[in-house]
Amino acid sequence: MNKKLIRVILTALLLAGAVAVEKLLDLPAWQLLLVYLVPYLIISYDILGEAAEGIVEGEPFNEDLLMSIATIGALLIGFLPGAETQFPEAVFVMLFFQVGELFEDYAEDNSRKSIAHLMDIRPDSASVLRQGEICVVSPESVAVGETIVVRPGDKIPMDGIVVEGSSSLNTVALTGESLPRKVGEEDEVLSGCVNLSGLLKVRVTKPFGESTVAKIISLVESANEKKSRSETFIARFAKVYTPIVVGAALLLAVVPPLLLGASFAVWLYRALLFLVVSCPCALVISVPLTFFGGIGGASRRGILIKGASYMDVLAKTEIVVFDKTGTLTHGKFEVSAVHPEQCDERHLLHLAAHVERYSTHPIAVSLRNAYPEENDDCTVESVEEIAGQGIKAVVNGDVVSVGNSKLMEAVGADWHPCHHTGTIVHVAINGVYAGHIVISDQLKDDACEAVASLKSAGIARTVMLTGDGEATAAHVAQATAIDEYHAALLPADKVDYMQRIMEQRTGDGRLVFVGDGINDAPVLALADCGIAMGALGSDAAIEAADVVLMDDCPSKIPLAIRLSRRTIAIARQNIVFAIAVKLLVLLLAAFGAATMWMAVFADVGVTVLAVLNAMRTMK
């Protein structure tokens, strides 16, 4: 780019000098041609070379050929009888074309920088513990199960589980969120995050090639392989359009002089203007650049779109279908309410947590998390798990029963139902009902905001498909204001419902499915566009999805739709603007009312404006 900028500046100075020579000295045309050839060749040698290469390779019809024919014709037209020299115009057309290329290079550099920050998160090395010593090795050489050491300020090189230490992590490169995330023992950490404070020891759970950072980089690098409909249209359009334009220009130069006896020089000049105006570079450059910038801009917000074609789909979204667990909810059970009857809340939690001390069931884990003070000198004996009912144990001499209503009936406790939605864990002490604890999967903080934003964005219908029971599904649907829901579904049932909903799309509307689990992979692949939760989502879901949300926030779904619509709108603005200006100047050129300067604006000027407009997608 620096070399091209030097050529542009040097050519501009030499062109100014050539114009001064033409004004001050009365030189014959062939000598003036030699003067102008110096700046012309400096600025155009690469364009002429590309045009010649295209001819040799059998693919001559491109913008380089159009510019070469037009400018060489402008240099030579002055030697025809009755024609005026066009030396400055010829050099200026090439100069302005290269200025347009400079703008394109600048825009592409900016767009690549917006994606290059992903490469910055790729770690160069890993500090692994081997035989009691820390060895600095390539991340590719670290095996699953080994322990790596991450010092403050280091990037986490591999996905894993913290086995020792606590810290705060900067996750901005993965999720776009600036708020640090606290981690401690047993927490999962993702490669690409930066350790901010404490020393961490992490047990590796995935090889480097399958780590989060490697997948992100691979996703974004391959995104351009999936072209949008607008891009593929422009590519096909340019291949057909260019030979037609060259043929039309040739007819314009030859037919009127032969049939009407008009001046060949006049119509040749008009044909040259026609060629300059017709150059499709504004479309060929700006439309792919628009989508490239849109993908880069989305990636900075933690939204990985696997190809420009999915931006087309997102922009036309009509129906959004959600999974529930892990998508609208956190996918983790928590104690949401404690209703004691024979003791206080703390004592009820204390008894339930101790009885469930040795269970690995998610409900047991949530009870222990709600009462973490296990080491309180209580004695827990005679632990008995009763299949399908719960657990009994002797705690400090009292027989404590923790489980469902069947267990309460078995021990003779007079239980009663709860009006709260969730899993109800009943507790009895020595056969006397002591109260119950409500455990539920909590809604994500931005779940309601996400559904409301989708509706305000014009999404016609929101649906939730879940394997959970009717009561839980109804509660989540009501809390989030989702239009409809279907509960107690097996994976095969979800596919059936998806197929039915897809048949209900109208016109050009598209269906988007959002999920996170392994059982969501079939419906993610079936949808027009599948969106997966990338932080906690399963590998199968992320592979099957077309868009990945790196921070698991459902509020990023309407943001992805808005970004896609904005990108598509900018691409359409460029197409309409470029074609409208070109048609106007082409019409003027055919009737002899256009000048070379108008032609230059219709080509390079429009390209520069289109590229500047495309750059807005990066913000």
PDB file of C-alpha atoms in Angstrom, residues 496-599:
ATOM      1  CA  ASP A 496     -41.101 -32.787  13.734  1.00  0.00           C
ATOM      2  CA  TYR A 497     -42.228 -29.482  15.235  1.00  0.00           C
ATOM      3  CA  MET A 498     -39.484 -27.600  13.376  1.00  0.00           C
ATOM      4  CA  GLN A 499     -40.615 -29.048  10.060  1.00  0.00           C
ATOM      5  CA  ARG A 500     -44.201 -27.996  10.775  1.00  0.00           C
ATOM      6  CA  ILE A 501     -43.170 -24.471  11.766  1.00  0.00           C
ATOM      7  CA  MET A 502     -40.953 -24.108   8.685  1.00  0.00           C
ATOM      8  CA  GLU A 503     -43.968 -24.859   6.491  1.00  0.00           C
ATOM      9  CA  GLN A 504     -45.715 -21.872   8.081  1.00  0.00           C
ATOM     10  CA  ARG A 505     -43.165 -19.313   6.811  1.00  0.00           C
ATOM     11  CA  THR A 506     -44.594 -16.674   4.523  1.00  0.00           C
ATOM     12  CA  GLY A 507     -43.082 -15.221   1.355  1.00  0.00           C
ATOM     13  CA  ASP A 508     -39.318 -14.739   1.694  1.00  0.00           C
ATOM     14  CA  GLY A 509     -39.363 -15.118   5.497  1.00  0.00           C
ATOM     15  CA  ARG A 510     -36.720 -17.243   7.189  1.00  0.00           C
ATOM     16  CA  LEU A 511     -36.663 -19.398  10.333  1.00  0.00           C
ATOM     17  CA  VAL A 512     -33.872 -19.149  12.918  1.00  0.00           C
ATOM     18  CA  PHE A 513     -33.346 -21.766  15.635  1.00  0.00           C
ATOM     19  CA  VAL A 514     -31.351 -21.025  18.804  1.00  0.00           C
ATOM     20  CA  GLY A 515     -29.984 -23.872  20.935  1.00  0.00           C
ATOM     21  CA  ASP A 516     -27.000 -25.196  22.847  1.00  0.00           C
ATOM     22  CA  GLY A 517     -27.214 -28.931  23.453  1.00  0.00           C
ATOM     23  CA  ILE A 518     -26.182 -32.064  21.577  1.00  0.00           C
ATOM     24  CA  ASN A 519     -29.882 -32.833  21.060  1.00  0.00           C
ATOM     25  CA  ASP A 520     -30.231 -29.441  19.329  1.00  0.00           C
ATOM     26  CA  ALA A 521     -27.765 -30.287  16.537  1.00  0.00           C
ATOM     27  CA  PRO A 522     -30.404 -31.816  14.188  1.00  0.00           C
ATOM     28  CA  VAL A 523     -32.747 -28.810  14.437  1.00  0.00           C
ATOM     29  CA  LEU A 524     -29.849 -26.339  14.193  1.00  0.00           C
ATOM     30  CA  ALA A 525     -28.906 -27.955  10.892  1.00  0.00           C
ATOM     31  CA  LEU A 526     -32.536 -28.071   9.723  1.00  0.00           C
ATOM     32  CA  ALA A 527     -33.248 -24.362  10.300  1.00  0.00           C
ATOM     33  CA  ASP A 528     -32.578 -21.709   7.645  1.00  0.00           C
ATOM     34  CA  CYS A 529     -30.048 -20.354  10.146  1.00  0.00           C
ATOM     35  CA  GLY A 530     -28.963 -22.105  13.338  1.00  0.00           C
ATOM     36  CA  ILE A 531     -27.576 -20.058  16.244  1.00  0.00           C
ATOM     37  CA  ALA A 532     -25.584 -21.860  18.947  1.00  0.00           C
ATOM     38  CA  MET A 533     -24.482 -20.764  22.377  1.00  0.00           C
ATOM     39  CA  GLY A 534     -20.689 -20.883  22.132  1.00  0.00           C
ATOM     40  CA  ALA A 535     -19.460 -20.552  25.723  1.00  0.00           C
ATOM     41  CA  LEU A 536     -21.310 -23.466  27.291  1.00  0.00           C
ATOM     42  CA  GLY A 537     -22.857 -25.006  24.173  1.00  0.00           C
ATOM     43  CA  SER A 538     -21.912 -28.505  23.071  1.00  0.00           C
ATOM     44  CA  ASP A 539     -19.348 -29.012  20.309  1.00  0.00           C
ATOM     45  CA  ALA A 540     -22.000 -30.746  18.194  1.00  0.00           C
ATOM     46  CA  ALA A 541     -24.313 -27.722  18.436  1.00  0.00           C
ATOM     47  CA  ILE A 542     -21.513 -25.280  17.577  1.00  0.00           C
ATOM     48  CA  GLU A 543     -20.450 -27.383  14.564  1.00  0.00           C
ATOM     49  CA  ALA A 544     -24.040 -27.634  13.266  1.00  0.00           C
ATOM     50  CA  ALA A 545     -24.818 -23.933  13.772  1.00  0.00           C
ATOM     51  CA  ASP A 546     -24.358 -21.142  11.246  1.00  0.00           C
ATOM     52  CA  VAL A 547     -23.904 -18.427  13.896  1.00  0.00           C
ATOM     53  CA  VAL A 548     -22.189 -18.785  17.283  1.00  0.00           C
ATOM     54  CA  LEU A 549     -22.756 -16.462  20.268  1.00  0.00           C
ATOM     55  CA  MET A 550     -19.550 -16.543  22.287  1.00  0.00           C
ATOM     56  CA  ASP A 551     -21.039 -15.246  25.560  1.00  0.00           C
ATOM     57  CA  ASP A 552     -24.295 -17.267  25.548  1.00  0.00           C
ATOM     58  CA  CYS A 553     -26.354 -14.058  25.785  1.00  0.00           C
ATOM     59  CA  PRO A 554     -29.714 -14.370  23.960  1.00  0.00           C
ATOM     60  CA  SER A 555     -29.811 -10.559  23.614  1.00  0.00           C
ATOM     61  CA  LYS A 556     -27.108 -10.971  20.946  1.00  0.00           C
ATOM     62  CA  ILE A 557     -29.721 -12.627  18.663  1.00  0.00           C
ATOM     63  CA  PRO A 558     -31.609  -9.374  17.854  1.00  0.00           C
ATOM     64  CA  LEU A 559     -28.219  -7.646  17.615  1.00  0.00           C
ATOM     65  CA  ALA A 560     -27.077 -10.187  14.997  1.00  0.00           C
ATOM     66  CA  ILE A 561     -30.289  -9.592  13.047  1.00  0.00           C
ATOM     67  CA  ARG A 562     -29.855  -5.790  13.220  1.00  0.00           C
ATOM     68  CA  LEU A 563     -26.204  -6.015  12.107  1.00  0.00           C
ATOM     69  CA  SER A 564     -27.179  -8.271   9.202  1.00  0.00           C
ATOM     70  CA  ARG A 565     -29.997  -5.986   8.092  1.00  0.00           C
ATOM     71  CA  ARG A 566     -27.668  -2.995   8.248  1.00  0.00           C
ATOM     72  CA  THR A 567     -25.006  -4.821   6.220  1.00  0.00           C
ATOM     73  CA  ILE A 568     -27.534  -5.880   3.560  1.00  0.00           C
ATOM     74  CA  ALA A 569     -28.927  -2.327   3.422  1.00  0.00           C
ATOM     75  CA  ILE A 570     -25.449  -0.854   2.839  1.00  0.00           C
ATOM     76  CA  ALA A 571     -24.738  -3.424   0.100  1.00  0.00           C
ATOM     77  CA  ARG A 572     -28.032  -2.509  -1.605  1.00  0.00           C
ATOM     78  CA  GLN A 573     -27.274   1.217  -1.302  1.00  0.00           C
ATOM     79  CA  ASN A 574     -23.986   0.636  -3.118  1.00  0.00           C
ATOM     80  CA  ILE A 575     -25.622  -1.438  -5.870  1.00  0.00           C
ATOM     81  CA  VAL A 576     -28.431   1.069  -6.508  1.00  0.00           C
ATOM     82  CA  PHE A 577     -26.139   4.116  -6.326  1.00  0.00           C
ATOM     83  CA  ALA A 578     -23.487   2.626  -8.632  1.00  0.00           C
ATOM     84  CA  ILE A 579     -25.938   1.408 -11.267  1.00  0.00           C
ATOM     85  CA  ALA A 580     -27.989   4.652 -11.216  1.00  0.00           C
ATOM     86  CA  VAL A 581     -24.950   6.926 -11.712  1.00  0.00           C
ATOM     87  CA  LYS A 582     -23.473   4.685 -14.402  1.00  0.00           C
ATOM     88  CA  LEU A 583     -26.742   4.517 -16.362  1.00  0.00           C
ATOM     89  CA  LEU A 584     -27.082   8.299 -16.255  1.00  0.00           C
ATOM     90  CA  VAL A 585     -23.542   8.974 -17.505  1.00  0.00           C
ATOM     91  CA  LEU A 586     -23.782   6.142 -20.069  1.00  0.00           C
ATOM     92  CA  LEU A 587     -26.887   7.794 -21.481  1.00  0.00           C
ATOM     93  CA  LEU A 588     -25.112  11.163 -21.598  1.00  0.00           C
ATOM     94  CA  ALA A 589     -22.046   9.542 -23.224  1.00  0.00           C
ATOM     95  CA  ALA A 590     -24.137   7.922 -25.952  1.00  0.00           C
ATOM     96  CA  PHE A 591     -25.555  11.345 -26.892  1.00  0.00           C
ATOM     97  CA  GLY A 592     -22.224  13.151 -26.641  1.00  0.00           C
ATOM     98  CA  ALA A 593     -23.146  15.130 -23.526  1.00  0.00           C
ATOM     99  CA  ALA A 594     -20.637  13.475 -21.161  1.00  0.00           C
ATOM    100  CA  THR A 595     -16.998  14.390 -20.570  1.00  0.00           C
ATOM    101  CA  MET A 596     -14.080  12.245 -19.539  1.00  0.00           C
ATOM    102  CA  TRP A 597     -14.292  13.805 -16.059  1.00  0.00           C
ATOM    103  CA  MET A 598     -17.912  12.632 -15.721  1.00  0.00           C
ATOM    104  CA  ALA A 599     -16.799   9.177 -16.831  1.00  0.00           C
TER     105      ALA A 599
END
